[in-house]
Coordinates of C-alpha atoms in Angstrom, one line a residue:
Chain A
X1 CA 34.5 -0.1 38.5
X2 CA 31.8 2.5 39.8
X3 CA 28.5 1.1 40.1
X4 CA 26.4 4.0 40.9
X5 CA 26.2 7.5 38.5
X6 CA 28.5 10.7 39.5
X7 CA 26.9 14.0 40.8
X8 CA 27.0 15.6 37.6
X9 CA 25.6 12.1 35.5
X10 CA 22.4 11.8 38.7
X11 CA 21.8 15.7 37.8
X12 CA 21.3 15.8 34.3
X13 CA 19.3 12.5 34.5
X14 CA 17.2 14.1 37.4
X15 CA 17.1 16.8 35.3
X16 CA 16.1 14.9 32.0
X17 CA 12.9 12.7 33.7
X18 CA 11.7 16.4 35.1
X19 CA 11.2 17.3 31.6
X20 CA 9.9 14.7 30.0
X21 CA 7.4 13.7 32.5
X22 CA 6.4 17.7 32.7
X23 CA 5.9 18.0 29.6
X24 CA 3.8 15.5 29.6
X25 CA 2.0 16.2 32.8
X26 CA 1.5 20.1 31.0
X27 CA 0.6 18.4 28.2
X28 CA -2.3 16.1 29.6
X29 CA -3.0 19.0 32.3
X30 CA -4.0 21.4 29.0
X31 CA -6.3 18.9 27.5
X32 CA -8.2 17.9 30.4
X33 CA -8.9 21.4 31.9
X34 CA -10.3 22.0 28.5
X35 CA -12.4 19.4 28.7
X36 CA -13.4 19.7 32.1
X37 CA -14.4 23.0 31.3
X38 CA -16.7 22.1 28.2
X39 CA -18.2 19.3 30.0
X40 CA -18.7 21.2 33.4
X41 CA -20.6 24.1 31.7
X42 CA -22.2 22.0 28.8
X43 CA -23.6 18.6 30.1
X44 CA -26.9 20.3 31.5
X45 CA -27.8 21.7 28.4
X46 CA -27.1 18.6 26.5
X47 CA -30.5 16.5 25.8
X48 CA -32.0 15.4 22.8
X49 CA -34.0 18.5 22.5
X50 CA -31.0 20.2 22.1
X51 CA -29.9 18.0 19.6
X52 CA -32.9 17.8 17.6
X53 CA -34.7 20.9 17.8
X54 CA -33.8 24.4 15.8
X55 CA -32.0 27.4 17.3
X56 CA -33.7 30.1 18.9
X57 CA -33.0 33.9 19.5
X58 CA -29.7 33.7 17.0
X59 CA -28.6 30.1 19.1
X60 CA -29.4 31.6 22.9
X61 CA -32.2 29.2 22.9
X62 CA -33.8 26.3 21.1
X63 CA -31.0 23.6 20.2
X64 CA -28.8 22.5 17.1
X65 CA -31.2 20.5 14.7
X66 CA -30.0 21.9 11.5
X67 CA -26.6 22.6 11.9
X68 CA -26.1 19.0 13.0
X69 CA -27.8 18.4 9.4
X70 CA -25.7 21.0 7.9
X71 CA -22.4 19.9 9.6
X72 CA -23.1 15.6 8.7
X73 CA -23.9 17.0 4.9
X74 CA -20.7 18.7 4.5
X75 CA -19.1 16.1 6.1
X76 CA -20.8 13.8 3.4
X77 CA -20.3 15.4 0.4
X78 CA -16.6 16.4 1.6
X79 CA -15.7 12.6 1.9
X80 CA -17.8 11.4 -1.2
X81 CA -15.7 13.6 -3.3
X82 CA -11.8 13.1 -1.7
X83 CA -12.4 9.2 -0.3
X84 CA -12.2 8.1 -4.7
X85 CA -9.8 10.9 -5.7
X86 CA -7.7 10.2 -2.7
X87 CA -6.8 6.4 -2.7
X88 CA -6.4 6.8 -6.4
X89 CA -3.8 9.3 -6.2
X90 CA -2.3 7.5 -3.3
X91 CA -2.1 4.3 -5.4
X92 CA -0.7 5.6 -8.6
X93 CA 2.1 7.6 -6.3
X94 CA 2.3 4.1 -4.3
X95 CA 2.5 1.4 -7.2
X96 CA 2.9 3.5 -10.3
X97 CA 5.6 5.7 -9.7
X98 CA 8.9 5.5 -8.5
X99 CA 10.3 7.5 -5.4
X100 CA 12.5 8.9 -7.4
X101 CA 10.4 9.6 -11.0
X102 CA 10.6 13.7 -11.4
X103 CA 6.5 13.4 -11.1
X104 CA 6.1 11.6 -7.8
X105 CA 8.7 13.9 -6.5
X106 CA 6.8 17.3 -7.5
X107 CA 3.4 15.7 -6.7
X108 CA 4.7 14.8 -2.9
X109 CA 6.0 18.3 -2.7
X110 CA 2.9 19.8 -3.9
X111 CA 0.8 17.6 -1.3
X112 CA 3.1 18.4 1.2
X113 CA 3.2 21.9 0.3
X114 CA -1.0 22.4 0.1
X115 CA -1.1 20.4 3.7
X116 CA 0.0 23.0 5.6
X117 CA -1.0 26.1 3.3
X118 CA -3.7 28.0 6.2
X119 CA -7.3 26.7 6.1
X120 CA -8.6 30.8 5.8
X121 CA -6.7 30.1 2.1
X122 CA -8.5 27.6 1.2
X123 CA -11.5 29.4 2.1
X124 CA -11.0 32.4 0.0
X125 CA -9.8 29.8 -3.4
X126 CA -13.6 28.2 -2.3
X127 CA -14.9 31.1 -2.2
X128 CA -13.6 32.1 -5.3
X129 CA -13.7 29.1 -7.5
X130 CA -16.8 27.0 -5.9
X131 CA -18.8 29.8 -5.3
X132 CA -18.5 31.9 -7.8
X133 CA -16.7 30.6 -11.0
X134 CA -18.8 27.4 -10.8
X135 CA -22.0 29.8 -9.5
X136 CA -22.1 26.9 -6.4
X137 CA -22.5 30.2 -4.1
X138 CA -23.0 29.9 -0.2
X139 CA -23.7 26.1 0.3
X140 CA -23.6 23.2 1.9
X141 CA -21.8 21.8 -1.9
X142 CA -19.2 24.8 -1.6
X143 CA -17.9 23.7 2.0
X144 CA -17.9 20.2 1.2
X145 CA -16.2 20.2 -1.8
X146 CA -13.7 22.8 -0.1
X147 CA -13.6 21.0 2.6
X148 CA -11.7 17.9 0.0
X149 CA -9.2 20.2 -0.6
X150 CA -8.3 20.9 2.7
X151 CA -8.7 17.0 3.4
X152 CA -6.5 15.3 0.2
X153 CA -3.3 16.1 1.0
X154 CA -3.6 14.4 4.4
X155 CA -5.7 11.1 2.8
X156 CA -3.5 10.7 0.2
X157 CA -0.1 10.9 2.2
X158 CA -1.3 8.6 4.8
X159 CA -3.0 6.6 2.4
X160 CA 0.2 5.8 0.2
X161 CA 2.8 5.7 3.1
X162 CA 0.0 3.2 4.0
X163 CA 0.6 1.3 0.7
X164 CA 4.2 1.6 1.1
X165 CA 4.3 -0.2 4.7
X166 CA 2.9 -3.4 2.7
X167 CA 5.7 -5.5 2.7
X168 CA 7.8 -6.0 -1.2
X169 CA 7.2 -9.5 -0.7
X170 CA 3.5 -9.8 -1.2
X171 CA 3.9 -8.0 -4.5
X172 CA 6.9 -10.3 -5.9
X173 CA 5.3 -13.7 -4.5
X174 CA 1.8 -12.0 -6.1
X175 CA 3.6 -11.5 -9.7
X176 CA 5.5 -14.9 -9.2
X177 CA 1.7 -16.6 -9.3
X178 CA 1.0 -14.8 -11.8
X179 CA -1.6 -12.6 -10.4
X180 CA -2.2 -9.5 -12.6
X181 CA -1.5 -6.4 -11.0
X182 CA -5.2 -4.7 -10.5
X183 CA -6.0 -8.6 -8.5
X184 CA -2.4 -7.7 -6.6
X185 CA -3.7 -4.4 -5.7
X186 CA -7.7 -4.7 -5.0
X187 CA -7.3 -8.3 -3.3
X188 CA -4.0 -7.8 -1.3
X189 CA -2.8 -4.3 -1.0
X190 CA -5.5 -2.4 -0.3
X191 CA -6.7 -4.5 2.5
X192 CA -3.3 -4.0 4.1
X193 CA -3.3 -0.6 3.4
X194 CA -6.3 0.3 4.9
X195 CA -4.8 1.3 8.2
X196 CA -2.8 3.8 6.5
X197 CA -6.0 5.3 5.1
X198 CA -8.1 5.0 8.4
X199 CA -5.4 7.1 10.0
X200 CA -5.6 9.6 7.1
X201 CA -9.3 9.1 7.7
X202 CA -9.4 9.7 11.2
X203 CA -7.2 12.7 10.7
X204 CA -8.8 14.4 7.8
X205 CA -12.5 14.2 9.1
X206 CA -11.3 16.2 12.4
X207 CA -9.5 18.4 10.1
X208 CA -12.9 18.8 8.3
X209 CA -15.1 18.8 11.2
X210 CA -13.6 21.4 13.1
X211 CA -12.9 23.4 10.6
X212 CA -14.2 27.3 10.4
X213 CA -12.5 29.7 8.6
X214 CA -12.6 27.6 5.4
X215 CA -16.6 26.9 5.6
X216 CA -17.3 30.5 6.8
X217 CA -16.3 31.8 3.3
X218 CA -17.8 28.8 1.1
X219 CA -21.5 27.2 2.9
X220 CA -22.7 30.2 4.5
X221 CA -23.8 30.7 8.2
X222 CA -27.7 30.3 7.6
X223 CA -29.2 28.2 10.5
X224 CA -32.1 26.9 8.9
X225 CA -32.3 22.9 8.1
X226 CA -31.2 22.9 4.9
X227 CA -33.5 21.9 1.9
X228 CA -30.5 20.7 -0.5
X229 CA -26.6 20.5 -1.0
X230 CA -27.3 23.8 -2.6
X231 CA -29.0 25.6 0.3
X232 CA -26.2 27.6 2.6
X233 CA -25.8 25.6 5.7
X234 CA -24.0 26.8 9.4
X235 CA -21.3 24.0 9.9
X236 CA -21.3 23.1 14.5
X237 CA -17.8 24.9 14.6
X238 CA -19.1 27.9 12.7
X239 CA -22.0 28.3 15.3
X240 CA -19.9 27.6 18.4
X241 CA -17.3 30.9 16.7
X242 CA -20.2 32.8 16.6
X243 CA -22.4 31.6 19.9
X244 CA -19.2 32.7 21.3
X245 CA -18.1 35.6 19.4
X246 CA -21.7 37.4 18.2
X247 CA -24.1 36.7 20.8
X248 CA -24.4 37.9 23.9
X249 CA -25.8 35.6 26.4
X250 CA -25.1 32.8 23.8
X251 CA -22.1 31.4 26.3
X252 CA -24.3 28.1 28.0
X253 CA -25.5 26.9 24.3
X254 CA -22.3 27.4 22.8
X255 CA -20.1 25.4 25.7
X256 CA -23.1 22.5 24.6
X257 CA -22.3 22.7 21.0
X258 CA -18.1 22.4 21.9
X259 CA -19.2 19.2 24.3
X260 CA -21.0 17.3 21.0
X261 CA -18.3 18.1 18.7
X262 CA -15.4 17.1 21.0
X263 CA -17.7 14.1 21.6
X264 CA -18.4 13.5 17.6
X265 CA -14.9 13.6 17.2
X266 CA -14.0 11.1 20.3
X267 CA -16.8 8.9 18.4
X268 CA -15.0 9.0 14.9
X269 CA -11.9 8.6 16.7
X270 CA -12.8 5.1 18.3
X271 CA -14.8 3.5 15.1
X272 CA -11.7 3.9 13.2
X273 CA -9.4 2.9 15.9
X274 CA -12.0 -0.5 16.0
X275 CA -13.0 -1.1 12.5
X276 CA -8.9 -1.2 11.7
X277 CA -8.6 -3.7 14.4
X278 CA -11.0 -5.4 13.3
X279 CA -10.1 -5.2 9.4
X280 CA -6.6 -6.9 10.3
X281 CA -7.6 -9.4 12.1
X282 CA -10.5 -9.8 9.0
X283 CA -7.5 -9.7 6.4
X284 CA -5.5 -12.3 8.3
X285 CA -8.5 -14.6 8.4
X286 CA -11.0 -14.2 6.0
X287 CA -10.4 -11.4 2.9
Chain B
X1 CA 47.0 -21.1 -3.4
X2 CA 45.0 -20.7 -6.5
X3 CA 46.6 -17.8 -8.8
X4 CA 43.1 -14.9 -8.5
X5 CA 42.8 -15.3 -12.5
X6 CA 43.1 -19.2 -13.0
X7 CA 39.2 -20.0 -14.0
X8 CA 39.7 -17.2 -16.6
X9 CA 41.7 -19.9 -18.5
X10 CA 38.5 -22.2 -18.7
X11 CA 34.8 -20.8 -20.4
X12 CA 31.9 -21.2 -19.4
X13 CA 30.5 -25.0 -21.1
X14 CA 28.3 -24.2 -23.9
X15 CA 25.7 -26.6 -24.0
X16 CA 26.9 -28.5 -27.2
X17 CA 30.2 -29.3 -24.8
X18 CA 28.1 -30.5 -22.0
X19 CA 28.9 -33.8 -21.5
X20 CA 25.2 -36.2 -21.9
X21 CA 23.3 -36.3 -18.4
X22 CA 22.2 -39.3 -16.7
X23 CA 19.2 -38.1 -15.1
X24 CA 18.1 -35.0 -17.3
X25 CA 18.2 -36.1 -20.9
X26 CA 16.5 -32.9 -22.6
X27 CA 17.0 -29.3 -22.2
X28 CA 13.9 -27.4 -21.0
X29 CA 15.7 -24.0 -20.6
X30 CA 18.4 -23.1 -22.6
X31 CA 20.0 -19.6 -21.6
X32 CA 22.2 -18.0 -24.0
X33 CA 25.1 -15.1 -23.6
X34 CA 22.2 -13.6 -21.2
X35 CA 23.5 -10.3 -19.4
X36 CA 21.4 -8.7 -16.8
X37 CA 22.1 -5.1 -15.1
X38 CA 20.6 -3.1 -12.5
X39 CA 21.5 0.2 -13.6
X40 CA 24.5 0.8 -14.5
X41 CA 25.8 -1.9 -12.2
X42 CA 26.4 -5.2 -13.9
X43 CA 24.6 -8.3 -11.6
X44 CA 26.3 -11.4 -14.1
X45 CA 27.4 -11.4 -18.1
X46 CA 27.7 -13.4 -20.2
X47 CA 25.7 -16.7 -18.6
X48 CA 25.0 -19.5 -21.3
X49 CA 23.7 -22.7 -19.6
X50 CA 21.3 -25.0 -20.5
X51 CA 19.2 -26.8 -17.6
X52 CA 17.4 -30.2 -17.8
X53 CA 14.0 -31.4 -17.8
X54 CA 12.6 -33.1 -14.6
X55 CA 16.1 -32.7 -12.9
X56 CA 17.4 -30.3 -9.5
X57 CA 19.6 -28.3 -11.0
X58 CA 21.8 -26.1 -8.3
X59 CA 23.2 -22.9 -8.6
X60 CA 26.3 -22.5 -6.1
X61 CA 28.7 -19.5 -5.4
X62 CA 29.4 -17.0 -3.2
X63 CA 26.3 -13.7 -2.5
X64 CA 26.1 -11.0 -5.2
X65 CA 27.6 -13.0 -8.1
X66 CA 23.7 -13.0 -9.7
X67 CA 22.2 -16.2 -9.0
X68 CA 18.9 -15.3 -7.8
X69 CA 19.7 -12.2 -10.3
X70 CA 19.5 -15.1 -12.9
X71 CA 16.4 -16.9 -11.2
X72 CA 14.4 -13.8 -11.6
X73 CA 15.3 -13.5 -15.0
X74 CA 13.9 -16.9 -15.6
X75 CA 10.4 -15.8 -14.8
X76 CA 10.3 -12.3 -15.4
X77 CA 10.5 -11.0 -12.3
X78 CA 13.2 -8.8 -13.3
X79 CA 9.9 -6.8 -14.9
X80 CA 9.1 -5.6 -11.6
X81 CA 12.7 -3.9 -11.4
X82 CA 12.9 -0.3 -11.8
X83 CA 16.7 0.2 -13.8
X84 CA 16.6 -3.8 -14.6
X85 CA 18.0 -4.3 -18.3
X86 CA 18.4 -8.0 -19.6
X87 CA 20.0 -9.0 -22.2
X88 CA 21.4 -12.0 -23.8
X89 CA 18.5 -15.2 -24.8
X90 CA 16.4 -17.0 -22.6
X91 CA 14.0 -20.4 -24.1
X92 CA 12.1 -22.5 -22.4
X93 CA 10.5 -25.4 -24.8
X94 CA 9.5 -23.0 -27.8
X95 CA 8.5 -19.8 -25.6
X96 CA 11.0 -16.7 -25.8
X97 CA 11.2 -15.7 -22.3
X98 CA 11.9 -12.4 -22.7
X99 CA 10.1 -11.4 -26.4
X100 CA 8.2 -8.2 -25.4
X101 CA 5.3 -10.4 -26.9
X102 CA 5.4 -13.4 -24.6
X103 CA 2.6 -13.3 -22.1
X104 CA 4.4 -13.1 -18.7
X105 CA 1.2 -14.2 -16.7
X106 CA 1.6 -18.0 -18.3
X107 CA 4.9 -18.0 -18.4
X108 CA 5.1 -17.4 -14.3
X109 CA 2.1 -19.8 -14.2
X110 CA 4.5 -22.0 -16.3
X111 CA 7.4 -21.1 -13.4
X112 CA 6.7 -21.2 -10.3
X113 CA 9.1 -19.3 -7.6
X114 CA 10.0 -20.3 -4.1
X115 CA 11.3 -17.5 -1.8
X116 CA 14.5 -17.3 0.7
X117 CA 12.0 -16.2 2.8
X118 CA 8.6 -18.3 3.4
X119 CA 5.8 -15.9 2.1
X120 CA 2.5 -16.5 2.4
X121 CA -0.3 -14.1 1.5
X122 CA -2.2 -13.0 5.0
X123 CA -4.8 -14.9 4.4
X124 CA -6.4 -18.2 5.6
X125 CA -4.4 -21.7 4.4
X126 CA -7.5 -22.4 2.0
X127 CA -7.2 -18.8 0.8
X128 CA -3.5 -18.8 0.1
X129 CA -4.1 -21.8 -2.1
X130 CA -7.3 -21.2 -3.6
X131 CA -7.0 -17.1 -4.4
X132 CA -4.5 -17.6 -7.0
X133 CA -6.2 -20.8 -8.5
X134 CA -9.1 -18.8 -8.6
X135 CA -7.2 -15.9 -10.3
X136 CA -6.1 -18.4 -13.0
X137 CA -9.7 -19.1 -13.7
X138 CA -10.6 -22.6 -11.6
X139 CA -13.8 -22.0 -10.6
X140 CA -14.9 -25.7 -10.0
X141 CA -15.7 -25.7 -5.6
X142 CA -14.7 -29.4 -6.0
X143 CA -12.1 -29.5 -8.2
X144 CA -10.3 -26.3 -6.1
X145 CA -10.9 -28.4 -3.0
X146 CA -9.0 -31.8 -4.9
X147 CA -6.5 -29.7 -5.8
X148 CA -5.7 -28.2 -2.1
X149 CA -5.8 -31.4 -0.6
X150 CA -3.4 -32.9 -3.5
X151 CA -1.2 -30.3 -3.1
X152 CA -0.7 -30.1 0.6
X153 CA -0.6 -33.9 0.6
X154 CA 2.5 -33.5 -1.8
X155 CA 4.0 -31.1 0.6
X156 CA 3.4 -33.4 3.7
X157 CA 1.1 -30.7 5.3
X158 CA -2.1 -31.7 4.9
X159 CA -2.4 -34.1 8.1
X160 CA -1.0 -30.7 9.8
X161 CA -3.0 -28.6 8.8
X162 CA -6.8 -30.6 7.2
X163 CA -8.1 -29.6 10.3
X164 CA -7.8 -25.7 10.3
X165 CA -7.5 -24.9 7.0
X166 CA -8.9 -21.7 7.7
X167 CA -6.7 -20.6 10.4
X168 CA -4.5 -17.8 9.4
X169 CA -1.7 -19.0 7.2
X170 CA 0.8 -16.7 9.1
X171 CA 0.3 -18.9 12.2
X172 CA 2.5 -21.8 10.9
X173 CA 5.7 -22.3 11.7
X174 CA 8.1 -21.5 9.6
X175 CA 9.3 -24.6 7.6
X176 CA 5.2 -24.9 7.4
X177 CA 4.9 -21.3 5.5
X178 CA 7.5 -22.6 3.3
X179 CA 5.8 -25.9 2.7
X180 CA 2.9 -24.1 2.5
X181 CA 4.3 -21.6 -0.3
X182 CA 6.0 -24.6 -2.5
X183 CA 2.3 -26.1 -2.4
X184 CA 0.8 -22.9 -3.3
X185 CA 3.1 -22.3 -6.4
X186 CA 2.4 -26.7 -7.6
X187 CA -1.4 -25.7 -7.3
X188 CA -0.9 -23.8 -10.6
X189 CA 0.9 -27.2 -12.2
X190 CA 3.6 -25.4 -13.2
X191 CA 6.6 -27.2 -15.4
X192 CA 9.6 -25.0 -13.6
X193 CA 10.5 -24.6 -10.4
X194 CA 12.5 -21.6 -9.0
X195 CA 13.9 -22.2 -5.6
X196 CA 16.0 -18.9 -4.3
X197 CA 17.4 -20.2 -1.3
X198 CA 14.5 -22.1 0.1
X199 CA 15.9 -23.8 3.4
X200 CA 18.4 -20.6 4.3
X201 CA 15.9 -19.2 6.6
X202 CA 14.6 -22.1 8.3
X203 CA 16.0 -24.1 11.5
X204 CA 17.8 -27.3 10.6
X205 CA 14.7 -29.5 11.5
X206 CA 12.5 -27.6 9.2
X207 CA 15.1 -27.6 6.5
X208 CA 16.0 -31.5 6.7
X209 CA 12.0 -31.7 5.5
X210 CA 12.3 -29.3 2.9
X211 CA 15.1 -30.8 1.3
X212 CA 13.5 -34.2 1.8
X213 CA 10.1 -33.1 -0.1
X214 CA 12.7 -31.0 -3.3
X215 CA 14.2 -34.4 -3.7
X216 CA 10.2 -35.9 -4.0
X217 CA 9.3 -33.5 -6.5
X218 CA 12.5 -34.9 -8.9
X219 CA 11.1 -35.8 -12.3
X220 CA 7.9 -34.2 -12.0
X221 CA 9.1 -30.7 -12.0
X222 CA 12.8 -29.3 -13.5
X223 CA 14.2 -27.3 -10.2
X224 CA 16.8 -24.9 -10.0
X225 CA 17.9 -24.4 -7.0
X226 CA 20.2 -21.4 -5.4
X227 CA 21.9 -22.8 -2.6
X228 CA 24.7 -21.4 -0.4
X229 CA 24.8 -24.5 1.5
X230 CA 27.3 -27.4 -0.8
X231 CA 26.2 -30.5 1.3
X232 CA 22.7 -30.0 0.2
X233 CA 23.8 -28.8 -3.3
X234 CA 25.6 -32.4 -3.6
X235 CA 22.7 -34.3 -1.8
X236 CA 19.8 -32.9 -3.9
X237 CA 21.4 -32.2 -7.3
X238 CA 21.5 -33.8 -10.8
X239 CA 23.6 -30.6 -12.0
X240 CA 25.3 -28.0 -10.6
X241 CA 26.7 -24.7 -12.1
X242 CA 29.5 -22.7 -10.2
X243 CA 29.0 -18.6 -10.6
X244 CA 32.1 -16.2 -9.4
X245 CA 32.3 -12.6 -9.5
X246 CA 34.8 -11.5 -12.0
X247 CA 35.2 -7.6 -13.0
X248 CA 32.7 -6.9 -10.5
X249 CA 30.1 -8.9 -12.6
X250 CA 28.8 -12.4 -12.1
X251 CA 30.4 -15.4 -14.1
X252 CA 29.6 -18.8 -15.0
X253 CA 32.6 -20.6 -14.0
X254 CA 31.8 -24.3 -14.3
X255 CA 28.2 -26.3 -15.2
X256 CA 28.1 -30.2 -15.3
X257 CA 26.4 -33.1 -13.6
X258 CA 26.4 -33.2 -10.1
X259 CA 28.8 -35.9 -9.8
X260 CA 31.4 -34.9 -12.2
X261 CA 30.8 -31.0 -10.3
X262 CA 31.9 -32.5 -7.5
X263 CA 34.4 -35.2 -7.7
X264 CA 36.0 -34.1 -10.7
X265 CA 35.5 -30.3 -11.6
X266 CA 37.8 -29.7 -14.4
X267 CA 38.1 -25.5 -13.0
X268 CA 41.0 -25.1 -10.3
X269 CA 38.2 -22.1 -8.4
X270 CA 35.7 -24.6 -8.7
X271 CA 37.6 -27.2 -7.1
X272 CA 38.9 -24.7 -4.5
X273 CA 35.4 -23.5 -3.6
X274 CA 34.2 -27.0 -3.0
X275 CA 37.2 -28.0 -1.3
X276 CA 36.3 -25.1 1.0
X277 CA 39.9 -23.0 0.4
X278 CA 38.0 -20.1 -1.7
X279 CA 34.6 -18.0 -0.5

């Protein structure tokens, strides 16, 4: 019996090796180049003043204080609307509708389609519905609500997966002990589904915080400090877009703003990973 | 060789024909013409069986003959399975188990269940026992602590875990987890314990410990146990019921006291099964 590979197998092995590692190397290289470029060009501008000061001369000078505030407000509106609706729908889909039921299938199909809808479509919808029909105008509220619509499909589907990943015997053993459905849900299933929820949340926030197209039409691009949720506010991603495309001489601040955005995303990812880890331990030890 | 249709000659025993049992005088559970379907697929048909108070009744037979389905009908876990239909009658004391107005939470408190694989919740040992108690209205901390100690002593786990009640239940060994699950069921002071092959997922040593524990429960609880292990059924059962698949559905072939069942089975199929010639 031949212990070594024949030349053809050898070549195939080698090709597979090159393809797999090559693909990984290309992806990593692109990421490093992008990140390196942003850090290289943005780091020198980054300072406490940059983070707190208002922009001057259309953003060429000054900082991004009001823009950060607007970004967080938009994100806050988005999450406070999408989280309860998202978790509620996920519970309905995973715990109270069967896989095969028409309602369940239709809802899931619609969500999957919605998750793939381009953000510009969400932007136009938000503009027509929230800004015009509901009369909220170009405002942080309109922007946040539009983002909530965008984030919901991702949030619902991954939270639902989280619930479905909970072993069926939890439900059976809880029922066999005479525990009510709501108790089982709150005390056993929800904590066990938290990792799925967090994955959805991170993906959702990631999509929301980097969103530009949907916000141009809804929250607008006024770069003043917002005084209420009904004021227009410029999100960080729109600021970057504006500085790099419309403002000559804005590149340096665009780089610095992009660096802030990347750092925020990394922080959110890290926090979610840490929370999921901690949540898992807590769930096992005490709850 | 035994002809395949030999068992059709003898009918399942009805409660009136049942010979008087020594260990179990009064029937607590009376099952009448019970059938169960998953969608269009029958699990078992026309099962009539009475189960006496305080005894250990073993349900034996090959896989897929509806033994586990019968157990889940007794505490109406069948309600949780989409498409599952149960027809017939189950009386437990004077409770009509299958009646729509029956309070299932009350029923399941009365009828504890132990599953094939140990399934403690991903909580601490203490919380596993405390959580169902609190949900059923126990508020007195001292009372709860006393109950926890009593049931853990009942299952022989107290000395092993008393110093680490707050450590995760999932860190216990398989046998310990199964005993914890039994303790969790006992904490609610049920009258009936349903056990679905409680030893089959355990190593021989743990299996022996759990089997001894089941024997200690005799007299205090009415135990209905599904087992594939005939030797185990012979060791522990007061009564035995034998199921077999016939026409695609489980049927009760023979039921009676363990002694009569194992030593002088009336049905030739039972005789073949317990002597290892069939199944």
